[in-house]
Amino acid sequence: MSAASPGKGFDCRNAYVETLEVLAAEDPRIVAVVNDSVGSSKLNKFRDQFPERLVNVGIAEQNMVGVGAGLANGGKVPFVSGASCFLTGRALEQIKADIAYSNVNVKLCGISSGVAYGELGATHHSIEDLAWLRAMKGLTVIVPADPWETAEAIRWAAAHDGPVFIRISRMAVPALARPEGARFTPGKAEILREGDDIAIIACGTLVHRALDAAEALAAEGISARVLNMATVAPIDREAIVAAAGTGAIVTAEEHVVRGGLGGAVAEVVVEERPVPMRVLGFPGFLETGSAEWLFERHGLTPTGIAAAARELLEKRG
Amino acid sequence: MAHRAKQGHPGGDMSCADILATLYFAVLRFDPAEPQAPTRDRFVMSKGHCTGAFYSALAGAGYFPEADLETYLQPGSQLNGHPNRNYLPGVETNTGPLGHGLPVAVGMAVAGQIDQADYRVFALTGDGELQEGSMWEAAMFAGHRRLGNLTVIIDRNRLQQGASTEDTNSLEPLADKWAAFGWDVAEIDGHDADALYAALSAPRGADGKPLCIIAHTIKGRGVSFMENQAGWHHGTPSDAQLAQAFAELDAELAA
């Protein structure tokens, strides 16, 4: 299935820029701010269509985020885009003071997030960003799982008055099957598969892998619920409490195992309804290898997720 | 205020007080009844720790009652140690950590440039603050964009928290640095109201160079025991020192 087919599927950056171009044509307040990342953010067409609305500050992420805050002060709706590792790491204090604490209408788009730059090594991986950003109250943190959700999140962010971080992957993902009339609701988990034995909560590139894991578990008679937790902050506490009702939770994310989606779910679980959990993610700074190789090596595959679910159920007895 | 609160940054407050007074009472275009008016001039307090002076200017300008100044740094007050736009009208962006205000001011100026709006953007920075790299990222970009609607005022009191700027990480030749980054540069006496008014109010070209005003100032200006003393970066005057400070300032006003 999809997860076993690296290279096939959609690059969510395309959904991001195509949506932004449509929105910018309708709303003259929308501007894009970049750190020399026009190409890697795929904003060439945006620049050609709206040259005066593409603000390229050069290789200067602290200034980029500050400029974004200033543009919002001037009535613009800035989409500040850069490789997630530099946008969040280099400009973390600007995101804290100028964006989140100042509560301004800036949309931060972390491009090529997670381990997309696999072989380039840990400096270019962005697998600490969710922990850093979800600690900042008032900043909505969204990790879309496929092109549709990416486009919906961008549309919602443009209409929403307030700071938003959207984590955009460049790894190929399939378009998830959704019921007719499905809508993206920020702060609400999406139940993609019902199940009562265990719940798998995932975000971003792990969602389709979680669905494949649930399919494999079903063949063994294990009924796994799958939640797409696209909004990591503020988190959907109600959906987590309901998921805990199955008796066990596995979380899966393209992030270190400390402080990300798994941490956010665990915070709710220990307060509201303690059940055994397994948090799947990366252990820390990673070895050299392609993104797909790193996923395989650290069990972020349908097989790895299913195995973790099985072990958790055995342990629970 | 620092005496009542038993904390604060009186040295830096007093070095920039004349600059703020000139801006708020003679130069800036604003209406405290409509603090978010799109056409307002923007002022960014990049040296966000000097709230004693900044809040006094905002109160004097009518953004909130002067009586509120008595709550400075008190529990629950809107007047905390560093300005917060979500509490306090007239504050454009939350500052405090150094090196933040100028990039945000540059963004405001870019917005004005895109819209061909006629508002101006002013940022007041400390001199020690120029040791932050983000200031030079912003300076470089403002020069590149030819943000003629942007003015930065450097409170050049030559002292940072622990020692002189030149002994710590020297800034000179400061004017040459800004000129090299594509700015017009003016050097003035930052306690000379006429010089400040002339430099701040001169018309600027919409697509010309941004303007850097190096305002030479005295940290702790106006109070003999504070002037040029790095120790008054932080500090709380005693009752006797407060009385002496007011006496000296009153004498200067009367002279």
Tab-separated table of N, CA, C and O in Angstrom, chain A residues 28 31 51-76 90 93-105, chain B residues 36 40 42 80 82-87 92-95 97-112 114-115 119 132-134 137-139 141 144-145:
chain	number	residue	atom	x	y	z
A	28	PRO	N	-5.799	40.888	-1.113
A	28	PRO	CA	-4.548	41.623	-1.348
A	28	PRO	C	-3.681	41.757	-0.096
A	28	PRO	O	-2.523	42.162	-0.187
A	31	VAL	N	0.747	38.276	1.942
A	31	VAL	CA	2.117	38.405	1.431
A	31	VAL	C	2.896	37.153	1.854
A	31	VAL	O	2.527	36.492	2.824
A	51	PRO	N	4.733	39.986	-7.607
A	51	PRO	CA	6.139	40.299	-7.278
A	51	PRO	C	6.289	41.236	-6.086
A	51	PRO	O	7.203	41.066	-5.279
A	52	GLU	N	5.391	42.196	-5.954
A	52	GLU	CA	5.525	43.155	-4.854
A	52	GLU	C	5.096	42.553	-3.517
A	52	GLU	O	5.317	43.157	-2.468
A	53	ARG	N	4.501	41.368	-3.558
A	53	ARG	CA	4.023	40.739	-2.321
A	53	ARG	C	4.882	39.547	-1.911
A	53	ARG	O	4.500	38.761	-1.054
A	54	LEU	N	6.035	39.402	-2.518
A	54	LEU	CA	6.996	38.380	-2.109
A	54	LEU	C	8.168	39.127	-1.476
A	54	LEU	O	8.897	39.846	-2.153
A	55	VAL	N	8.315	38.999	-0.179
A	55	VAL	CA	9.357	39.715	0.555
A	55	VAL	C	10.459	38.713	0.894
A	55	VAL	O	10.278	37.827	1.729
A	56	ASN	N	11.589	38.836	0.203
A	56	ASN	CA	12.708	37.913	0.416
A	56	ASN	C	13.782	38.628	1.228
A	56	ASN	O	14.482	39.502	0.728
A	57	VAL	N	13.909	38.259	2.500
A	57	VAL	CA	14.858	38.952	3.388
A	57	VAL	C	16.266	38.395	3.280
A	57	VAL	O	17.179	38.873	3.965
A	58	GLY	N	16.460	37.385	2.423
A	58	GLY	CA	17.780	36.759	2.380
A	58	GLY	C	17.944	35.770	3.530
A	58	GLY	O	16.979	35.441	4.230
A	59	ILE	N	19.163	35.334	3.726
A	59	ILE	CA	19.411	34.259	4.696
A	59	ILE	C	19.500	34.878	6.093
A	59	ILE	O	20.590	35.182	6.587
A	60	ALA	N	18.358	35.122	6.682
A	60	ALA	CA	18.304	35.885	7.940
A	60	ALA	C	16.968	35.575	8.622
A	60	ALA	O	16.003	36.334	8.514
A	61	GLU	N	16.926	34.449	9.334
A	61	GLU	CA	15.632	33.972	9.852
A	61	GLU	C	15.100	34.831	10.990
A	61	GLU	O	13.888	34.989	11.135
A	62	GLN	N	15.995	35.373	11.826
A	62	GLN	CA	15.494	36.217	12.922
A	62	GLN	C	14.793	37.438	12.353
A	62	GLN	O	13.701	37.812	12.781
A	63	ASN	N	15.451	38.053	11.370
A	63	ASN	CA	14.835	39.218	10.731
A	63	ASN	C	13.554	38.806	10.007
A	63	ASN	O	12.555	39.536	10.032
A	64	MET	N	13.559	37.634	9.378
A	64	MET	CA	12.376	37.190	8.630
A	64	MET	C	11.142	37.134	9.531
A	64	MET	O	10.068	37.612	9.155
A	65	VAL	N	11.299	36.564	10.715
A	65	VAL	CA	10.139	36.434	11.603
A	65	VAL	C	9.736	37.803	12.156
A	65	VAL	O	8.553	38.137	12.236
A	66	GLY	N	10.729	38.638	12.501
A	66	GLY	CA	10.405	39.993	12.960
A	66	GLY	C	9.700	40.790	11.878
A	66	GLY	O	8.713	41.487	12.142
A	67	VAL	N	10.189	40.691	10.642
A	67	VAL	CA	9.546	41.387	9.518
A	67	VAL	C	8.111	40.894	9.354
A	67	VAL	O	7.193	41.681	9.089
A	68	GLY	N	7.902	39.601	9.539
A	68	GLY	CA	6.538	39.069	9.477
A	68	GLY	C	5.629	39.750	10.491
A	68	GLY	O	4.504	40.164	10.172
A	69	ALA	N	6.131	39.909	11.715
A	69	ALA	CA	5.337	40.567	12.755
A	69	ALA	C	5.047	42.015	12.366
A	69	ALA	O	3.930	42.522	12.570
A	70	GLY	N	6.019	42.691	11.792
A	70	GLY	CA	5.823	44.074	11.385
A	70	GLY	C	4.838	44.204	10.236
A	70	GLY	O	4.024	45.135	10.198
A	71	LEU	N	4.888	43.268	9.298
A	71	LEU	CA	3.925	43.283	8.184
A	71	LEU	C	2.503	43.094	8.707
A	71	LEU	O	1.563	43.736	8.228
A	72	ALA	N	2.344	42.216	9.690
A	72	ALA	CA	1.012	42.023	10.282
A	72	ALA	C	0.546	43.316	10.945
A	72	ALA	O	-0.629	43.693	10.839
A	73	ASN	N	1.450	44.013	11.592
A	73	ASN	CA	1.118	45.302	12.211
A	73	ASN	C	0.635	46.286	11.153
A	73	ASN	O	-0.256	47.106	11.405
A	74	GLY	N	1.198	46.180	9.952
A	74	GLY	CA	0.793	47.055	8.849
A	74	GLY	C	-0.430	46.553	8.099
A	74	GLY	O	-0.723	47.048	7.006
A	75	GLY	N	-1.126	45.554	8.658
A	75	GLY	CA	-2.382	45.108	8.068
A	75	GLY	C	-2.249	43.968	7.074
A	75	GLY	O	-3.249	43.561	6.457
A	76	LYS	N	-1.055	43.448	6.901
A	76	LYS	CA	-0.868	42.337	5.975
A	76	LYS	C	-1.171	41.005	6.668
A	76	LYS	O	-1.207	40.921	7.900
A	90	ARG	N	16.391	28.752	14.457
A	90	ARG	CA	17.160	29.991	14.434
A	90	ARG	C	16.359	31.155	14.995
A	90	ARG	O	16.907	32.067	15.605
A	93	GLU	N	13.278	32.640	19.511
A	93	GLU	CA	12.892	33.736	20.406
A	93	GLU	C	12.018	34.761	19.691
A	93	GLU	O	11.134	35.374	20.308
A	94	GLN	N	12.254	34.936	18.381
A	94	GLN	CA	11.359	35.836	17.625
A	94	GLN	C	9.953	35.239	17.566
A	94	GLN	O	8.962	35.964	17.662
A	95	ILE	N	9.863	33.917	17.386
A	95	ILE	CA	8.538	33.287	17.362
A	95	ILE	C	7.867	33.474	18.718
A	95	ILE	O	6.674	33.774	18.800
A	96	LYS	N	8.653	33.350	19.783
A	96	LYS	CA	8.083	33.518	21.132
A	96	LYS	C	7.637	34.965	21.368
A	96	LYS	O	6.465	35.217	21.682
A	97	ALA	N	8.577	35.907	21.223
A	97	ALA	CA	8.289	37.285	21.652
A	97	ALA	C	7.480	38.065	20.613
A	97	ALA	O	6.515	38.746	20.958
A	98	ASP	N	7.882	37.963	19.343
A	98	ASP	CA	7.279	38.817	18.316
A	98	ASP	C	5.948	38.259	17.808
A	98	ASP	O	5.092	39.014	17.345
A	99	ILE	N	5.817	36.919	17.837
A	99	ILE	CA	4.635	36.299	17.223
A	99	ILE	C	3.654	35.805	18.299
A	99	ILE	O	2.527	36.289	18.401
A	100	ALA	N	4.088	34.837	19.122
A	100	ALA	CA	3.148	34.204	20.054
A	100	ALA	C	2.788	35.138	21.212
A	100	ALA	O	1.611	35.395	21.475
A	101	TYR	N	3.806	35.671	21.881
A	101	TYR	CA	3.540	36.541	23.041
A	101	TYR	C	2.892	37.847	22.592
A	101	TYR	O	1.996	38.372	23.275
A	102	SER	N	3.305	38.352	21.445
A	102	SER	CA	2.673	39.572	20.931
A	102	SER	C	1.294	39.278	20.337
A	102	SER	O	0.523	40.198	20.087
A	103	ASN	N	1.005	38.001	20.093
A	103	ASN	CA	-0.294	37.571	19.557
A	103	ASN	C	-0.637	38.305	18.266
A	103	ASN	O	-1.620	39.047	18.198
A	104	VAL	N	0.179	38.100	17.250
A	104	VAL	CA	-0.039	38.797	15.982
A	104	VAL	C	-0.456	37.819	14.892
A	104	VAL	O	-0.268	36.611	15.001
A	105	ASN	N	-0.993	38.381	13.847
A	105	ASN	CA	-1.636	37.594	12.791
A	105	ASN	C	-0.608	37.144	11.741
A	105	ASN	O	-0.645	37.598	10.598
B	36	GLN	N	-5.139	51.949	16.937
B	36	GLN	CA	-4.880	51.035	15.819
B	36	GLN	C	-5.136	51.688	14.457
B	36	GLN	O	-5.180	50.984	13.442
B	40	ARG	N	-1.533	55.706	11.356
B	40	ARG	CA	-0.675	56.241	12.416
B	40	ARG	C	0.804	56.038	12.085
B	40	ARG	O	1.167	55.062	11.413
B	42	ARG	N	4.250	54.666	13.362
B	42	ARG	CA	4.585	53.588	14.292
B	42	ARG	C	5.854	53.940	15.059
B	42	ARG	O	6.824	54.401	14.456
B	80	ASN	N	4.123	46.212	33.172
B	80	ASN	CA	5.170	45.300	33.623
B	80	ASN	C	6.530	45.753	33.112
B	80	ASN	O	6.650	46.756	32.416
B	82	HIS	N	8.528	44.993	30.851
B	82	HIS	CA	8.731	45.166	29.412
B	82	HIS	C	7.360	45.277	28.754
B	82	HIS	O	6.422	44.605	29.167
B	83	PRO	N	7.233	46.108	27.724
B	83	PRO	CA	5.893	46.480	27.242
B	83	PRO	C	5.150	45.346	26.533
B	83	PRO	O	5.754	44.563	25.808
B	84	ASN	N	3.846	45.300	26.749
B	84	ASN	CA	2.988	44.255	26.178
B	84	ASN	C	1.835	44.908	25.433
B	84	ASN	O	0.992	45.571	26.034
B	85	ARG	N	1.792	44.715	24.133
B	85	ARG	CA	0.769	45.346	23.293
B	85	ARG	C	-0.632	44.834	23.597
B	85	ARG	O	-1.621	45.502	23.308
B	86	ASN	N	-0.716	43.630	24.170
B	86	ASN	CA	-2.038	43.071	24.444
B	86	ASN	C	-2.687	43.697	25.674
B	86	ASN	O	-3.885	43.545	25.891
B	87	TYR	N	-1.878	44.359	26.491
B	87	TYR	CA	-2.424	45.041	27.665
B	87	TYR	C	-2.536	46.539	27.444
B	87	TYR	O	-3.405	47.191	28.022
B	92	GLU	N	3.271	48.811	20.113
B	92	GLU	CA	3.071	48.178	18.810
B	92	GLU	C	3.477	46.702	18.807
B	92	GLU	O	2.901	45.890	18.097
B	93	THR	N	4.522	46.365	19.556
B	93	THR	CA	5.007	44.975	19.587
B	93	THR	C	5.687	44.741	20.927
B	93	THR	O	6.244	45.672	21.512
B	94	ASN	N	5.621	43.506	21.407
B	94	ASN	CA	6.207	43.199	22.705
B	94	ASN	C	7.727	43.104	22.566
B	94	ASN	O	8.224	42.315	21.760
B	95	THR	N	8.433	43.901	23.332
B	95	THR	CA	9.890	43.854	23.303
B	95	THR	C	10.401	43.571	24.705
B	95	THR	O	9.633	43.490	25.658
B	97	PRO	N	13.551	41.224	25.201
B	97	PRO	CA	14.818	40.659	24.757
B	97	PRO	C	15.407	41.586	23.703
B	97	PRO	O	14.680	42.064	22.826
B	98	LEU	N	16.682	41.871	23.742
B	98	LEU	CA	17.253	42.866	22.834
B	98	LEU	C	17.360	42.310	21.419
B	98	LEU	O	17.430	41.102	21.200
B	99	GLY	N	17.328	43.220	20.460
B	99	GLY	CA	17.480	42.818	19.070
B	99	GLY	C	16.182	42.469	18.361
B	99	GLY	O	16.212	41.968	17.247
B	100	HIS	N	15.046	42.723	18.990
B	100	HIS	CA	13.766	42.363	18.379
B	100	HIS	C	13.070	43.525	17.680
B	100	HIS	O	12.362	43.337	16.703
B	101	GLY	N	13.209	44.715	18.221
B	101	GLY	CA	12.378	45.827	17.746
B	101	GLY	C	12.675	46.252	16.324
B	101	GLY	O	11.754	46.528	15.550
B	102	LEU	N	13.958	46.296	15.963
B	102	LEU	CA	14.266	46.810	14.626
B	102	LEU	C	13.737	45.904	13.514
B	102	LEU	O	13.139	46.407	12.557
B	103	PRO	N	13.893	44.578	13.596
B	103	PRO	CA	13.289	43.744	12.549
B	103	PRO	C	11.778	43.964	12.411
B	103	PRO	O	11.257	44.008	11.291
B	104	VAL	N	11.083	44.103	13.523
B	104	VAL	CA	9.635	44.315	13.446
B	104	VAL	C	9.346	45.682	12.807
B	104	VAL	O	8.441	45.813	11.961
B	105	ALA	N	10.129	46.692	13.169
B	105	ALA	CA	9.953	48.016	12.564
B	105	ALA	C	10.206	47.958	11.052
B	105	ALA	O	9.503	48.609	10.264
B	106	VAL	N	11.174	47.157	10.650
B	106	VAL	CA	11.446	46.996	9.218
B	106	VAL	C	10.222	46.390	8.518
B	106	VAL	O	9.834	46.830	7.430
B	107	GLY	N	9.603	45.400	9.144
B	107	GLY	CA	8.386	44.813	8.560
B	107	GLY	C	7.273	45.841	8.416
B	107	GLY	O	6.557	45.870	7.407
B	108	MET	N	7.120	46.701	9.426
B	108	MET	CA	6.104	47.766	9.339
B	108	MET	C	6.417	48.692	8.167
B	108	MET	O	5.515	49.114	7.421
B	109	ALA	N	7.693	49.010	8.002
B	109	ALA	CA	8.086	49.921	6.926
B	109	ALA	C	7.891	49.270	5.552
B	109	ALA	O	7.499	49.944	4.589
B	110	VAL	N	8.124	47.954	5.473
B	110	VAL	CA	7.878	47.251	4.205
B	110	VAL	C	6.389	47.293	3.879
B	110	VAL	O	5.997	47.531	2.724
B	111	ALA	N	5.553	47.075	4.891
B	111	ALA	CA	4.098	47.146	4.665
B	111	ALA	C	3.717	48.526	4.138
B	111	ALA	O	2.942	48.651	3.181
B	112	GLY	N	4.270	49.567	4.744
B	112	GLY	CA	3.978	50.924	4.290
B	112	GLY	C	4.485	51.165	2.877
B	112	GLY	O	3.820	51.837	2.072
B	114	ILE	N	4.869	48.825	0.504
B	114	ILE	CA	4.007	48.088	-0.434
B	114	ILE	C	2.725	48.881	-0.701
B	114	ILE	O	2.255	48.977	-1.832
B	115	ASP	N	2.164	49.438	0.375
B	115	ASP	CA	0.892	50.164	0.252
B	115	ASP	C	1.075	51.611	-0.199
B	115	ASP	O	0.085	52.324	-0.370
B	119	TYR	N	2.624	56.879	6.302
B	119	TYR	CA	3.060	56.866	7.698
B	119	TYR	C	4.558	56.578	7.782
B	119	TYR	O	5.150	56.001	6.875
B	132	GLU	N	23.623	42.646	19.148
B	132	GLU	CA	22.774	41.538	18.703
B	132	GLU	C	22.815	41.446	17.165
B	132	GLU	O	22.577	42.434	16.467
B	133	GLY	N	23.048	40.251	16.658
B	133	GLY	CA	23.151	40.072	15.209
B	133	GLY	C	21.880	40.396	14.447
B	133	GLY	O	21.926	40.850	13.300
B	134	SER	N	20.730	40.180	15.075
B	134	SER	CA	19.457	40.432	14.383
B	134	SER	C	19.319	41.901	13.987
B	134	SER	O	18.635	42.219	13.002
B	137	GLU	N	21.004	42.136	10.654
B	137	GLU	CA	20.161	41.520	9.617
B	137	GLU	C	19.112	42.527	9.161
B	137	GLU	O	18.855	42.693	7.965
B	138	ALA	N	18.497	43.187	10.130
B	138	ALA	CA	17.436	44.149	9.816
B	138	ALA	C	18.006	45.387	9.133
B	138	ALA	O	17.426	45.913	8.174
B	139	ALA	N	19.154	45.866	9.615
B	139	ALA	CA	19.775	47.060	9.033
B	139	ALA	C	20.141	46.816	7.574
B	139	ALA	O	19.922	47.674	6.698
B	141	PHE	N	18.796	44.676	5.483
B	141	PHE	CA	17.609	44.546	4.630
B	141	PHE	C	16.939	45.898	4.415
B	141	PHE	O	16.455	46.199	3.318
B	144	HIS	N	18.843	47.659	1.797
B	144	HIS	CA	18.590	47.025	0.504
B	144	HIS	C	17.243	47.445	-0.068
B	144	HIS	O	17.121	47.735	-1.255
B	145	ARG	N	16.216	47.489	0.799
B	145	ARG	CA	14.852	47.833	0.340
B	145	ARG	C	14.641	49.329	0.175
B	145	ARG	O	13.565	49.751	-0.250
